[in-house]
Every structure is written in C-alpha cells, then in structure tokens.
mmCIF file of C-alpha atoms in Angstrom:
data_model
loop_
_atom_site.group_PDB
_atom_site.id
_atom_site.type_symbol
_atom_site.label_atom_id
_atom_site.label_comp_id
_atom_site.label_asym_id
_atom_site.label_seq_id
_atom_site.Cartn_x
_atom_site.Cartn_y
_atom_site.Cartn_z
ATOM 1 C CA MET Z 1 -17.635 -63.507 -31.620
ATOM 2 C CA VAL Z 2 -20.988 -63.886 -33.727
ATOM 3 C CA ASN Z 3 -22.366 -60.932 -35.313
ATOM 4 C CA LYS Z 4 -26.104 -60.960 -35.229
ATOM 5 C CA SER Z 5 -29.683 -58.836 -36.246
ATOM 6 C CA SER Z 6 -31.471 -58.268 -33.479
ATOM 7 C CA GLY Z 7 -34.153 -59.076 -35.558
ATOM 8 C CA SER Z 8 -33.184 -62.136 -37.279
ATOM 9 C CA PRO Z 9 -35.620 -65.806 -37.317
ATOM 10 C CA GLY Z 10 -33.206 -67.849 -36.089
ATOM 11 C CA LYS Z 11 -32.732 -65.699 -32.429
ATOM 12 C CA ALA Z 12 -36.033 -67.764 -31.603
ATOM 13 C CA GLY Z 13 -35.813 -71.707 -32.753
ATOM 14 C CA THR Z 14 -31.259 -70.801 -30.676
ATOM 15 C CA LEU Z 15 -33.596 -69.492 -27.831
ATOM 16 C CA ALA Z 16 -36.268 -72.101 -27.850
ATOM 17 C CA SER Z 17 -33.247 -74.721 -28.320
ATOM 18 C CA ILE Z 18 -31.822 -73.463 -25.197
ATOM 19 C CA ILE Z 19 -34.666 -73.477 -23.356
ATOM 20 C CA ALA Z 20 -35.232 -76.741 -24.198
ATOM 21 C CA ALA Z 21 -31.654 -77.905 -22.984
ATOM 22 C CA ILE Z 22 -32.181 -76.123 -19.964
ATOM 23 C CA LEU Z 23 -35.318 -77.718 -19.113
ATOM 24 C CA LEU Z 24 -33.866 -81.188 -20.509
ATOM 25 C CA MET Z 25 -30.925 -80.480 -17.883
ATOM 26 C CA CYS Z 26 -33.592 -79.998 -14.928
ATOM 27 C CA VAL Z 27 -34.917 -83.014 -15.343
ATOM 28 C CA PHE Z 28 -31.767 -84.935 -16.111
ATOM 29 C CA ARG Z 29 -30.025 -82.935 -13.014
ATOM 30 C CA VAL Z 30 -32.109 -85.549 -10.334
ATOM 31 C CA ASP Z 31 -30.235 -88.787 -10.048
ATOM 32 C CA TRP Z 32 -32.382 -91.170 -8.238
ATOM 33 C CA TRP Z 33 -31.911 -94.280 -9.724
ATOM 34 C CA TRP Z 34 -27.582 -94.214 -8.223
ATOM 35 C CA TRP Z 35 -29.429 -94.267 -4.353
ATOM 36 C CA GLY Z 36 -28.952 -96.581 -2.274
ATOM 37 C CA THR Z 37 -26.478 -98.706 -4.615
ATOM 38 C CA SER Z 38 -23.023 -99.184 -4.494
ATOM 39 C CA GLN Z 39 -20.932 -98.415 -7.604
ATOM 40 C CA PRO Z 40 -17.732 -99.560 -8.283
ATOM 41 C CA LEU Z 41 -14.881 -96.568 -8.925
ATOM 42 C CA VAL Z 42 -14.692 -95.063 -12.369
ATOM 43 C CA PHE Z 43 -10.648 -94.459 -12.803
ATOM 44 C CA GLY Z 44 -10.061 -96.161 -9.026
ATOM 45 C CA TRP Z 45 -11.471 -92.684 -7.407
ATOM 46 C CA LEU Z 46 -14.690 -91.265 -8.468
ATOM 47 C CA THR Z 47 -18.088 -92.753 -7.923
ATOM 48 C CA TRP Z 48 -20.583 -93.200 -11.330
ATOM 49 C CA PRO Z 49 -23.131 -90.808 -9.325
ATOM 50 C CA MET Z 50 -20.236 -88.279 -8.765
ATOM 51 C CA LEU Z 51 -18.618 -88.471 -12.328
ATOM 52 C CA TYR Z 52 -22.917 -88.098 -13.635
ATOM 53 C CA GLN Z 53 -23.145 -85.086 -12.011
ATOM 54 C CA LEU Z 54 -19.522 -83.982 -13.193
ATOM 55 C CA LEU Z 55 -21.199 -84.573 -16.664
ATOM 56 C CA ILE Z 56 -24.115 -82.487 -15.787
ATOM 57 C CA PHE Z 57 -22.199 -79.491 -14.137
ATOM 58 C CA ALA Z 58 -19.823 -79.713 -17.636
ATOM 59 C CA VAL Z 59 -23.137 -79.569 -19.971
ATOM 60 C CA GLY Z 60 -24.528 -76.702 -17.637
ATOM 61 C CA TRP Z 61 -21.430 -74.652 -18.161
ATOM 62 C CA LEU Z 62 -21.655 -75.375 -21.870
ATOM 63 C CA LEU Z 63 -25.270 -73.893 -22.049
ATOM 64 C CA VAL Z 64 -24.358 -70.994 -19.897
ATOM 65 C CA VAL Z 65 -21.426 -70.489 -22.666
ATOM 66 C CA LEU Z 66 -24.218 -70.504 -25.748
ATOM 67 C CA THR Z 67 -26.699 -68.433 -23.932
ATOM 68 C CA VAL Z 68 -23.968 -65.976 -23.912
ATOM 69 C CA ILE Z 69 -22.652 -66.463 -27.704
ATOM 70 C CA TYR Z 70 -25.803 -67.183 -29.113
ATOM 71 C CA LEU Z 71 -28.775 -64.803 -27.288
ATOM 72 C CA TRP Z 72 -26.744 -61.928 -25.094
ATOM 73 C CA PRO Z 73 -26.973 -58.601 -26.857
ATOM 74 C CA ASP Z 74 -24.286 -57.134 -28.640
ATOM 75 C CA PRO Z 75 -23.169 -54.239 -26.832
ATOM 76 C CA GLU Z 76 -21.690 -52.277 -30.325
ATOM 77 C CA THR Z 77 -25.579 -52.719 -31.529
ATOM 78 C CA PRO Z 78 -27.743 -49.152 -30.545
ATOM 79 C CA PRO Z 79 -31.050 -50.776 -28.895
ATOM 80 C CA ARG Z 80 -34.387 -50.855 -30.748
ATOM 81 C CA LYS Z 81 -37.068 -47.791 -30.460
ATOM 82 C CA ARG Z 82 -40.122 -49.257 -29.813
ATOM 83 C CA GLU Z 83 -42.744 -47.789 -31.877
#
C-alpha cells in the first residue's frame, strides 16, 4: 500500500490530476460521432461503439482504483486536530 503523509505537497497535484481525468472522462463519455452509422464488427461480434463504451468503463474503473490508492485516508493515521 502507498503510505503518504497527510500534508504532502504531492497530494494536491494528485487530486488535481484525478479530478482532471474524471472531467475528461465525462467529456469523452458521450459518443455522438457514432450515432446513425453502421460499423463493421470488432472480433466478429462487438460493434465499435460498444468497444468504446467498454474502454470508457475500464478507464473509469482505473480512475476509481487510483483514487482509492492515492487519496483514500489511511485508517491507521489518526485524524489531524483543527487549530
């Protein structure tokens, strides 16, 4: 597991990167360029829009994993007290 201190300067950059990736995925989630067209099949049974949505799902899953690894609070670290 990745062990980070709660006040590390890299955490803000990681958070910004993950948020930017999530927003970019929201833009790419809409596949307006394949509506109303007929495409050849990929692997003989999968259409291009379905393959595209499968890749979007896989990248979204990877973003969730990265968020949990890098931004989830460590349960062994006591919470910081407000000053």
